[in-house]
Tab-separated table of N, CA and C in Angstrom:
chain	number	residue	atom	x	y	z
A	1	ARG	N	91.780	81.216	110.658
A	1	ARG	CA	92.264	80.218	111.597
A	1	ARG	C	93.638	80.630	112.112
A	2	LEU	N	93.799	80.557	113.412
A	2	LEU	CA	95.037	80.983	114.046
A	2	LEU	C	95.803	79.768	114.550
A	3	ILE	N	97.073	79.689	114.206
A	3	ILE	CA	97.921	78.620	114.743
A	3	ILE	C	99.157	79.268	115.326
A	4	THR	N	99.375	79.049	116.610
A	4	THR	CA	100.586	79.548	117.250
A	4	THR	C	101.337	78.356	117.809
A	5	VAL	N	102.633	78.493	117.930
A	5	VAL	CA	103.441	77.390	118.443
A	5	VAL	C	104.002	77.789	119.791
A	6	ASP	N	103.891	76.903	120.781
A	6	ASP	CA	104.502	77.195	122.074
A	6	ASP	C	105.779	76.369	122.225
A	7	GLN	N	106.438	76.522	123.351
A	7	GLN	CA	107.738	75.875	123.546
A	7	GLN	C	107.639	74.345	123.656
A	8	LEU	N	106.472	73.796	123.742
A	8	LEU	CA	106.328	72.346	123.844
A	8	LEU	C	106.175	71.690	122.476
A	9	ASP	N	106.462	72.428	121.417
A	9	ASP	CA	106.338	71.890	120.067
A	9	ASP	C	104.904	71.435	119.797
A	10	ARG	N	103.965	72.203	120.334
A	10	ARG	CA	102.557	71.922	120.068
A	10	ARG	C	101.964	73.150	119.412
A	11	ASP	N	101.047	72.918	118.502
A	11	ASP	CA	100.316	74.020	117.895
A	11	ASP	C	99.006	74.193	118.645
A	12	VAL	N	98.621	75.443	118.837
A	12	VAL	CA	97.273	75.679	119.337
A	12	VAL	C	96.422	75.923	118.103
A	13	VAL	N	95.538	74.992	117.841
A	13	VAL	CA	94.656	75.107	116.694
A	13	VAL	C	93.393	75.798	117.175
A	14	GLN	N	93.070	76.896	116.511
A	14	GLN	CA	91.860	77.623	116.859
A	14	GLN	C	90.967	77.607	115.633
A	15	SER	N	89.825	76.934	115.750
A	15	SER	CA	88.890	76.880	114.643
A	15	SER	C	87.778	77.888	114.901
A	16	THR	N	87.802	78.971	114.128
A	16	THR	CA	86.772	79.999	114.276
A	16	THR	C	85.411	79.410	113.913
A	17	GLU	N	85.374	78.680	112.809
A	17	GLU	CA	84.122	78.067	112.356
A	17	GLU	C	83.649	77.012	113.357
A	18	GLY	N	84.575	76.221	113.885
A	18	GLY	CA	84.215	75.165	114.833
A	18	GLY	C	83.952	75.672	116.235
A	19	GLY	N	84.470	76.862	116.551
A	19	GLY	CA	84.212	77.446	117.859
A	19	GLY	C	85.000	76.800	118.989
A	20	PHE	N	86.242	76.417	118.712
A	20	PHE	CA	87.051	75.799	119.757
A	20	PHE	C	88.527	76.058	119.515
A	21	SER	N	89.328	75.778	120.538
A	21	SER	CA	90.782	75.747	120.391
A	21	SER	C	91.280	74.523	121.141
A	22	VAL	N	92.424	74.003	120.697
A	22	VAL	CA	93.005	72.803	121.308
A	22	VAL	C	94.495	72.774	120.971
A	23	ALA	N	95.300	72.217	121.873
A	23	ALA	CA	96.739	72.085	121.629
A	23	ALA	C	97.009	70.714	121.009
A	24	LEU	N	97.633	70.731	119.844
A	24	LEU	CA	97.991	69.501	119.132
A	24	LEU	C	99.454	69.560	118.733
A	25	PRO	N	100.131	68.410	118.701
A	25	PRO	CA	101.494	68.432	118.177
A	25	PRO	C	101.412	68.660	116.667
A	26	GLY	N	102.254	69.536	116.131
A	26	GLY	CA	102.190	69.814	114.697
A	26	GLY	C	102.898	68.748	113.891
A	27	PRO	N	102.740	68.714	112.585
A	27	PRO	CA	101.794	69.522	111.798
A	27	PRO	C	100.373	68.964	111.902
A	28	VAL	N	99.418	69.842	111.648
A	28	VAL	CA	98.002	69.478	111.770
A	28	VAL	C	97.355	69.544	110.391
A	29	SER	N	96.633	68.488	110.035
A	29	SER	CA	95.880	68.520	108.780
A	29	SER	C	94.399	68.594	109.106
A	30	GLU	N	93.628	69.035	108.126
A	30	GLU	CA	92.195	69.220	108.332
A	30	GLU	C	91.459	68.516	107.203
A	31	GLU	N	90.388	67.818	107.550
A	31	GLU	CA	89.578	67.207	106.495
A	31	GLU	C	88.095	67.334	106.824
A	32	ARG	N	87.297	67.329	105.769
A	32	ARG	CA	85.831	67.382	105.896
A	32	ARG	C	85.281	66.191	105.150
A	33	ARG	N	84.326	65.525	105.766
A	33	ARG	CA	83.759	64.328	105.152
A	33	ARG	C	82.261	64.276	105.439
A	34	SER	N	81.488	63.995	104.406
A	34	SER	CA	80.053	63.818	104.617
A	34	SER	C	79.814	62.431	105.190
A	35	GLN	N	78.887	62.361	106.108
A	35	GLN	CA	78.597	61.106	106.769
A	35	GLN	C	77.081	60.933	106.846
A	36	LEU	N	76.633	59.757	106.514
A	36	LEU	CA	75.211	59.470	106.611
A	36	LEU	C	74.911	58.966	108.017
A	37	THR	N	73.953	59.596	108.689
A	37	THR	CA	73.576	59.176	110.044
A	37	THR	C	72.079	58.880	110.050
A	38	ASP	N	71.593	58.412	111.186
A	38	ASP	CA	70.158	58.119	111.253
A	38	ASP	C	69.297	59.386	111.267
A	39	VAL	N	69.927	60.578	111.322
A	39	VAL	CA	69.163	61.829	111.233
A	39	VAL	C	69.469	62.575	109.937
A	40	GLY	N	70.083	61.877	108.992
A	40	GLY	CA	70.388	62.488	107.702
A	40	GLY	C	71.882	62.668	107.509
A	41	GLU	N	72.233	63.347	106.417
A	41	GLU	CA	73.641	63.553	106.102
A	41	GLU	C	74.208	64.730	106.893
A	42	VAL	N	75.366	64.533	107.487
A	42	VAL	CA	76.044	65.585	108.244
A	42	VAL	C	77.492	65.665	107.758
A	43	THR	N	78.155	66.770	108.080
A	43	THR	CA	79.562	66.931	107.708
A	43	THR	C	80.423	66.812	108.951
A	44	LEU	N	81.413	65.943	108.866
A	44	LEU	CA	82.363	65.743	109.953
A	44	LEU	C	83.608	66.570	109.625
A	45	HIS	N	83.945	67.539	110.496
A	45	HIS	CA	85.126	68.385	110.339
A	45	HIS	C	86.177	67.835	111.294
A	46	THR	N	87.326	67.391	110.780
A	46	THR	CA	88.330	66.756	111.629
A	46	THR	C	89.695	67.403	111.477
A	47	PHE	N	90.353	67.601	112.607
A	47	PHE	CA	91.724	68.095	112.663
A	47	PHE	C	92.569	66.920	113.163
A	48	ILE	N	93.652	66.616	112.446
A	48	ILE	CA	94.444	65.421	112.736
A	48	ILE	C	95.915	65.785	112.903
A	49	ALA	N	96.520	65.244	113.943
A	49	ALA	CA	97.971	65.366	114.145
A	49	ALA	C	98.488	63.953	114.377
A	50	GLU	N	99.478	63.551	113.593
A	50	GLU	CA	100.028	62.201	113.734
A	50	GLU	C	101.507	62.268	114.062
A	51	ARG	N	101.905	61.398	114.969
A	51	ARG	CA	103.329	61.203	115.254
A	51	ARG	C	103.639	59.787	114.779
A	52	LYS	N	104.046	59.694	113.535
A	52	LYS	CA	104.275	58.376	112.934
A	52	LYS	C	105.322	57.563	113.697
A	53	GLU	N	106.377	58.239	114.181
A	53	GLU	CA	107.456	57.522	114.861
A	53	GLU	C	106.982	56.808	116.124
A	54	SER	N	105.906	57.293	116.747
A	54	SER	CA	105.400	56.636	117.959
A	54	SER	C	104.013	56.021	117.738
A	55	SER	N	103.591	55.927	116.480
A	55	SER	CA	102.271	55.352	116.150
A	55	SER	C	101.154	55.979	116.973
A	56	THR	N	101.223	57.284	117.120
A	56	THR	CA	100.247	58.014	117.926
A	56	THR	C	99.495	59.002	117.039
A	57	ALA	N	98.188	59.103	117.247
A	57	ALA	CA	97.377	60.030	116.460
A	57	ALA	C	96.392	60.767	117.363
A	58	TYR	N	96.251	62.057	117.101
A	58	TYR	CA	95.346	62.935	117.842
A	58	TYR	C	94.288	63.414	116.851
A	59	TYR	N	93.036	63.352	117.266
A	59	TYR	CA	91.937	63.803	116.401
A	59	TYR	C	91.024	64.724	117.204
A	60	VAL	N	90.598	65.798	116.571
A	60	VAL	CA	89.558	66.652	117.145
A	60	VAL	C	88.578	66.892	116.013
A	61	SER	N	87.313	66.639	116.274
A	61	SER	CA	86.334	66.858	115.214
A	61	SER	C	85.052	67.452	115.780
A	62	TYR	N	84.274	67.991	114.872
A	62	TYR	CA	82.944	68.462	115.268
A	62	TYR	C	81.975	68.199	114.127
A	63	THR	N	80.736	67.980	114.520
A	63	THR	CA	79.655	67.690	113.587
A	63	THR	C	78.428	68.454	114.037
A	64	ASP	N	77.773	69.121	113.104
A	64	ASP	CA	76.514	69.797	113.418
A	64	ASP	C	75.361	68.901	112.980
A	65	PHE	N	74.515	68.578	113.947
A	65	PHE	CA	73.329	67.775	113.652
A	65	PHE	C	72.127	68.691	113.525
A	66	PRO	N	71.074	68.238	112.836
A	66	PRO	CA	69.856	69.059	112.781
A	66	PRO	C	69.352	69.306	114.209
A	67	ALA	N	69.087	70.577	114.533
A	67	ALA	CA	68.637	70.921	115.891
A	67	ALA	C	67.401	70.119	116.285
A	68	SER	N	66.506	69.865	115.314
A	68	SER	CA	65.281	69.120	115.612
A	68	SER	C	65.600	67.698	116.077
A	69	ALA	N	66.632	67.088	115.501
A	69	ALA	CA	67.001	65.715	115.881
A	69	ALA	C	67.589	65.684	117.280
A	70	VAL	N	68.435	66.665	117.586
A	70	VAL	CA	69.092	66.693	118.894
A	70	VAL	C	68.106	67.031	120.004
A	71	SER	N	67.142	67.900	119.699
A	71	SER	CA	66.197	68.310	120.743
A	71	SER	C	65.287	67.161	121.183
A	72	GLN	N	65.181	66.112	120.370
A	72	GLN	CA	64.344	64.957	120.716
A	72	GLN	C	65.051	63.985	121.662
A	73	ALA	N	66.373	64.117	121.793
A	73	ALA	CA	67.149	63.149	122.570
A	73	ALA	C	67.730	63.797	123.828
A	74	LYS	N	68.001	62.959	124.832
A	74	LYS	CA	68.692	63.443	126.022
A	74	LYS	C	70.152	63.659	125.650
A	75	PRO	N	70.715	64.837	125.961
A	75	PRO	CA	72.108	65.110	125.617
A	75	PRO	C	73.076	64.032	126.117
A	76	SER	N	72.846	63.503	127.320
A	76	SER	CA	73.742	62.468	127.847
A	76	SER	C	73.678	61.202	126.994
A	77	ASP	N	72.508	60.913	126.424
A	77	ASP	CA	72.386	59.751	125.536
A	77	ASP	C	73.146	59.977	124.232
A	78	VAL	N	73.105	61.216	123.731
A	78	VAL	CA	73.781	61.534	122.470
A	78	VAL	C	75.284	61.318	122.610
A	79	VAL	N	75.894	61.855	123.683
A	79	VAL	CA	77.342	61.712	123.848
A	79	VAL	C	77.743	60.280	124.168
A	80	SER	N	76.905	59.590	124.909
A	80	SER	CA	77.187	58.183	125.227
A	80	SER	C	77.145	57.339	123.951
A	81	ARG	N	76.116	57.548	123.124
A	81	ARG	CA	76.002	56.804	121.848
A	81	ARG	C	77.160	57.143	120.912
A	82	ALA	N	77.567	58.416	120.888
A	82	ALA	CA	78.684	58.829	120.029
A	82	ALA	C	79.968	58.108	120.443
A	83	SER	N	80.176	57.961	121.748
A	83	SER	CA	81.393	57.292	122.214
A	83	SER	C	81.376	55.816	121.825
A	84	LEU	N	80.212	55.197	121.923
A	84	LEU	CA	80.102	53.786	121.509
A	84	LEU	C	80.323	53.650	120.006
A	85	GLY	N	79.812	54.604	119.238
A	85	GLY	CA	80.003	54.600	117.788
A	85	GLY	C	81.468	54.729	117.406
A	86	ALA	N	82.216	55.548	118.151
A	86	ALA	CA	83.647	55.717	117.867
A	86	ALA	C	84.405	54.428	118.149
A	87	LEU	N	84.074	53.773	119.269
A	87	LEU	CA	84.720	52.493	119.590
A	87	LEU	C	84.449	51.485	118.472
A	88	GLU	N	83.186	51.419	118.066
A	88	GLU	CA	82.775	50.476	117.022
A	88	GLU	C	83.503	50.769	115.707
A	89	ALA	N	83.551	52.053	115.330
A	89	ALA	CA	84.187	52.443	114.063
A	89	ALA	C	85.671	52.071	114.045
A	90	LEU	N	86.301	52.075	115.220
A	90	LEU	CA	87.727	51.764	115.304
A	90	LEU	C	87.980	50.307	115.685
A	91	GLY	N	86.906	49.510	115.743
A	91	GLY	CA	87.046	48.105	116.087
A	91	GLY	C	87.596	47.902	117.488
A	92	ALA	N	87.253	48.811	118.393
A	92	ALA	CA	87.794	48.762	119.750
A	92	ALA	C	86.803	48.172	120.743
A	93	THR	N	87.346	47.557	121.779
A	93	THR	CA	86.557	47.044	122.893
A	93	THR	C	86.663	48.065	124.013
A	94	GLY	N	85.517	48.516	124.520
A	94	GLY	CA	85.524	49.503	125.594
A	94	GLY	C	86.058	48.916	126.884
A	95	VAL	N	86.886	49.690	127.602
A	95	VAL	CA	87.389	49.245	128.901
A	95	VAL	C	86.907	50.152	130.031
A	96	SER	N	86.521	51.377	129.708
A	96	SER	CA	85.950	52.255	130.734
A	96	SER	C	85.168	53.366	130.055
A	97	SER	N	84.214	53.891	130.777
A	97	SER	CA	83.481	55.060	130.284
A	97	SER	C	82.894	55.784	131.479
A	98	ARG	N	82.774	57.085	131.345
A	98	ARG	CA	82.216	57.886	132.442
A	98	ARG	C	81.671	59.196	131.904
A	99	PRO	N	80.639	59.708	132.565
A	99	PRO	CA	80.128	61.018	132.162
A	99	PRO	C	81.074	62.118	132.643
A	100	LEU	N	81.093	63.225	131.921
A	100	LEU	CA	81.841	64.400	132.350
A	100	LEU	C	81.159	65.620	131.767
A	101	THR	N	81.639	66.799	132.142
A	101	THR	CA	81.059	68.021	131.578
A	101	THR	C	82.195	68.935	131.131
A	102	LEU	N	81.871	69.821	130.215
A	102	LEU	CA	82.796	70.844	129.756
A	102	LEU	C	82.031	72.160	129.798
A	103	GLU	N	82.438	73.029	130.701
A	103	GLU	CA	81.791	74.340	130.821
A	103	GLU	C	80.271	74.204	130.933
A	104	GLY	N	79.832	73.189	131.652
A	104	GLY	CA	78.403	72.986	131.879
A	104	GLY	C	77.705	72.165	130.808
A	105	PHE	N	78.392	71.814	129.737
A	105	PHE	CA	77.789	71.007	128.668
A	105	PHE	C	78.061	69.530	128.927
A	106	PRO	N	77.096	68.660	128.562
A	106	PRO	CA	77.264	67.232	128.829
A	106	PRO	C	78.362	66.602	127.977
A	107	GLY	N	79.085	65.692	128.602
A	107	GLY	CA	80.153	65.002	127.892
A	107	GLY	C	80.253	63.556	128.328
A	108	TRP	N	81.114	62.822	127.655
A	108	TRP	CA	81.323	61.410	127.952
A	108	TRP	C	82.766	61.078	127.608
A	109	GLU	N	83.413	60.321	128.479
A	109	GLU	CA	84.775	59.875	128.206
A	109	GLU	C	84.761	58.362	128.090
A	110	VAL	N	85.523	57.866	127.133
A	110	VAL	CA	85.573	56.420	126.912
A	110	VAL	C	87.020	56.020	126.655
A	111	GLU	N	87.372	54.808	127.094
A	111	GLU	CA	88.679	54.244	126.766
A	111	GLU	C	88.451	52.857	126.207
A	112	GLY	N	89.281	52.487	125.249
A	112	GLY	CA	89.117	51.182	124.622
A	112	GLY	C	90.438	50.647	124.115
A	113	ILE	N	90.400	49.385	123.716
A	113	ILE	CA	91.577	48.727	123.161
A	113	ILE	C	91.200	48.150	121.804
A	114	SER	N	92.050	48.404	120.822
A	114	SER	CA	91.862	47.869	119.482
A	114	SER	C	93.184	47.230	119.073
A	115	GLY	N	93.272	45.921	119.206
A	115	GLY	CA	94.524	45.233	118.891
A	115	GLY	C	95.624	45.745	119.804
A	116	PRO	N	96.750	46.179	119.216
A	116	PRO	CA	97.868	46.665	120.033
A	116	PRO	C	97.738	48.137	120.421
A	117	ARG	N	96.605	48.745	120.092
A	117	ARG	CA	96.443	50.182	120.342
A	117	ARG	C	95.404	50.471	121.403
A	118	ARG	N	95.629	51.563	122.108
A	118	ARG	CA	94.683	52.045	123.099
A	118	ARG	C	94.072	53.338	122.574
A	119	LEU	N	92.818	53.526	122.904
A	119	LEU	CA	92.082	54.704	122.457
A	119	LEU	C	91.486	55.388	123.675
A	120	LYS	N	91.521	56.697	123.678
A	120	LYS	CA	90.806	57.469	124.690
A	120	LYS	C	90.061	58.546	123.935
A	121	GLY	N	88.807	58.747	124.278
A	121	GLY	CA	88.015	59.759	123.601
A	121	GLY	C	87.150	60.537	124.567
A	122	ARG	N	86.937	61.779	124.233
A	122	ARG	CA	85.984	62.619	124.974
A	122	ARG	C	85.020	63.208	123.954
A	123	PHE	N	83.759	63.252	124.330
A	123	PHE	CA	82.682	63.700	123.450
A	123	PHE	C	81.847	64.715	124.213
A	124	TYR	N	81.541	65.844	123.568
A	124	TYR	CA	80.749	66.889	124.212
A	124	TYR	C	79.640	67.326	123.272
A	125	LEU	N	78.474	67.595	123.836
A	125	LEU	CA	77.360	68.094	123.038
A	125	LEU	C	77.068	69.529	123.459
A	126	VAL	N	77.214	70.437	122.502
A	126	VAL	CA	76.946	71.854	122.738
A	126	VAL	C	75.844	72.244	121.764
A	127	GLY	N	74.617	72.333	122.269
A	127	GLY	CA	73.485	72.557	121.378
A	127	GLY	C	73.416	71.391	120.407
A	128	PRO	N	73.329	71.677	119.088
A	128	PRO	CA	73.255	70.597	118.102
A	128	PRO	C	74.636	70.138	117.603
A	129	ARG	N	75.720	70.659	118.203
A	129	ARG	CA	77.068	70.326	117.729
A	129	ARG	C	77.730	69.302	118.659
A	130	LEU	N	78.265	68.253	118.039
A	130	LEU	CA	78.999	67.228	118.774
A	130	LEU	C	80.490	67.439	118.532
A	131	TYR	N	81.229	67.588	119.629
A	131	TYR	CA	82.685	67.684	119.551
A	131	TYR	C	83.266	66.339	119.979
A	132	GLN	N	84.350	65.914	119.311
A	132	GLN	CA	85.024	64.669	119.662
A	132	GLN	C	86.520	64.917	119.741
A	133	GLN	N	87.124	64.383	120.768
A	133	GLN	CA	88.582	64.389	120.916
A	133	GLN	C	88.992	62.932	121.038
A	134	LEU	N	89.894	62.471	120.190
A	134	LEU	CA	90.351	61.087	120.242
A	134	LEU	C	91.866	61.042	120.244
A	135	LEU	N	92.390	60.103	121.001
A	135	LEU	CA	93.821	59.859	121.032
A	135	LEU	C	94.037	58.360	120.878
A	136	LEU	N	94.847	57.986	119.899
A	136	LEU	CA	95.199	56.578	119.672
A	136	LEU	C	96.699	56.426	119.866
A	137	HIS	N	97.092	55.416	120.636
A	137	HIS	CA	98.521	55.188	120.854
A	137	HIS	C	98.756	53.713	121.177
A	138	PRO	N	100.008	53.248	121.052
A	138	PRO	CA	100.290	51.851	121.384
A	138	PRO	C	99.964	51.569	122.853
A	139	GLU	N	99.405	50.409	123.123
A	139	GLU	CA	99.049	50.000	124.486
A	139	GLU	C	100.263	50.151	125.404
A	140	GLY	N	100.042	50.769	126.558
A	140	GLY	CA	101.107	50.926	127.539
A	140	GLY	C	102.097	52.033	127.228
A	141	GLN	N	101.877	52.788	126.147
A	141	GLN	CA	102.807	53.865	125.768
A	141	GLN	C	102.069	55.173	125.497
A	142	PRO	N	101.340	55.687	126.490
A	142	PRO	CA	100.650	56.954	126.247
A	142	PRO	C	101.675	58.079	126.047
A	143	PRO	N	101.386	59.024	125.140
A	143	PRO	CA	102.316	60.134	124.951
A	143	PRO	C	102.333	61.025	126.196
A	144	ALA	N	103.459	61.676	126.420
A	144	ALA	CA	103.620	62.539	127.595
A	144	ALA	C	102.595	63.673	127.619
A	145	ASP	N	102.125	64.083	126.434
A	145	ASP	CA	101.197	65.216	126.373
A	145	ASP	C	99.728	64.785	126.301
A	146	ALA	N	99.441	63.527	126.601
A	146	ALA	CA	98.060	63.025	126.489
A	146	ALA	C	97.088	63.862	127.319
A	147	GLU	N	97.383	64.053	128.597
A	147	GLU	CA	96.472	64.795	129.469
A	147	GLU	C	96.382	66.249	129.027
A	148	ALA	N	97.521	66.832	128.633
A	148	ALA	CA	97.530	68.233	128.175
A	148	ALA	C	96.642	68.393	126.940
A	149	PHE	N	96.661	67.397	126.044
A	149	PHE	CA	95.810	67.430	124.857
A	149	PHE	C	94.341	67.508	125.261
A	150	PHE	N	93.912	66.621	126.160
A	150	PHE	CA	92.500	66.617	126.556
A	150	PHE	C	92.127	67.869	127.339
A	151	GLU	N	93.011	68.305	128.216
A	151	GLU	CA	92.695	69.467	129.058
A	151	GLU	C	92.776	70.790	128.297
A	152	SER	N	93.438	70.811	127.136
A	152	SER	CA	93.598	72.064	126.394
A	152	SER	C	92.357	72.445	125.585
A	153	PHE	N	91.394	71.531	125.460
A	153	PHE	CA	90.217	71.801	124.635
A	153	PHE	C	89.371	72.898	125.272
A	154	ARG	N	89.115	73.968	124.523
A	154	ARG	CA	88.325	75.099	125.010
A	154	ARG	C	87.277	75.472	123.979
A	155	LEU	N	86.115	75.868	124.473
A	155	LEU	CA	85.058	76.365	123.597
A	155	LEU	C	85.176	77.877	123.467
A	156	ASP	N	84.829	78.394	122.294
A	156	ASP	CA	84.702	79.830	122.103
A	156	ASP	C	83.380	80.215	122.766
A	157	PRO	N	83.395	81.088	123.792
A	157	PRO	CA	82.166	81.408	124.534
A	157	PRO	C	81.029	81.921	123.653
A	158	GLN	N	81.360	82.717	122.626
A	158	GLN	CA	80.303	83.253	121.754
A	158	GLN	C	79.653	82.138	120.934
A	159	VAL	N	80.466	81.228	120.414
A	159	VAL	CA	79.921	80.124	119.636
A	159	VAL	C	79.097	79.202	120.532
A	160	ALA	N	79.601	78.925	121.738
A	160	ALA	CA	78.869	78.062	122.675
A	160	ALA	C	77.508	78.678	123.017
A	161	ALA	N	77.491	79.999	123.223
A	161	ALA	CA	76.218	80.669	123.534
A	161	ALA	C	75.259	80.598	122.344
A	162	MET	N	75.800	80.800	121.152
A	162	MET	CA	74.978	80.732	119.935
A	162	MET	C	74.417	79.310	119.749
A	163	LEU	N	75.280	78.299	119.924
A	163	LEU	CA	74.833	76.909	119.735
A	163	LEU	C	73.802	76.506	120.785
A	164	SER	N	74.021	76.868	122.039
A	164	SER	CA	73.059	76.463	123.069
A	164	SER	C	71.750	77.219	122.894
A	165	GLY	N	71.825	78.443	122.342
A	165	GLY	CA	70.598	79.182	122.020
A	165	GLY	C	69.847	78.545	120.870
A	166	ALA	N	70.585	77.987	119.896
A	166	ALA	CA	69.975	77.358	118.729
A	166	ALA	C	69.156	76.149	119.133
A	167	GLN	N	69.597	75.473	120.186
A	167	GLN	CA	68.876	74.271	120.609
A	167	GLN	C	67.555	74.634	121.261
A	168	ARG	N	67.528	75.758	121.969
A	168	ARG	CA	66.312	76.138	122.706
A	168	ARG	C	65.243	76.713	121.778
A	169	SER	N	65.643	77.279	120.654
A	169	SER	CA	64.671	77.977	119.815
A	169	SER	C	63.763	77.012	119.081
């Protein structure tokens, strides 16, 4: 795993195993958690950066689902359901949602409010892998690097090709 620091006091986290890179304010912690889903047990890999002084948290995670389960569903439905699940898990009320794409892969963006906090999330499905980017911050106080965080997310082309090939086989 490669972490470099640029002049904006952000780390570029590159997950070789996850097949992505993203700019996060440091320090970044990593956790893995098993999660029971309607298609069986999966592992959620999450990278977290918190700015306690501004009550702001950045999350990037990925989960590999069984290819057989994903191939039965429309990719746009998978990302849409994932975004609703994230809102629900955080006790948030959705205020907007829209489809988007990342390098040709289906995605979904959602915004919500949970008490005094605002949430914005982007979800992408690359083959059987679901990527999630979440940002939580106090209502009306988005961090200056919010857009840079979302726009910095990049897929490793080799991993993306491998994952999209896995879905077709």
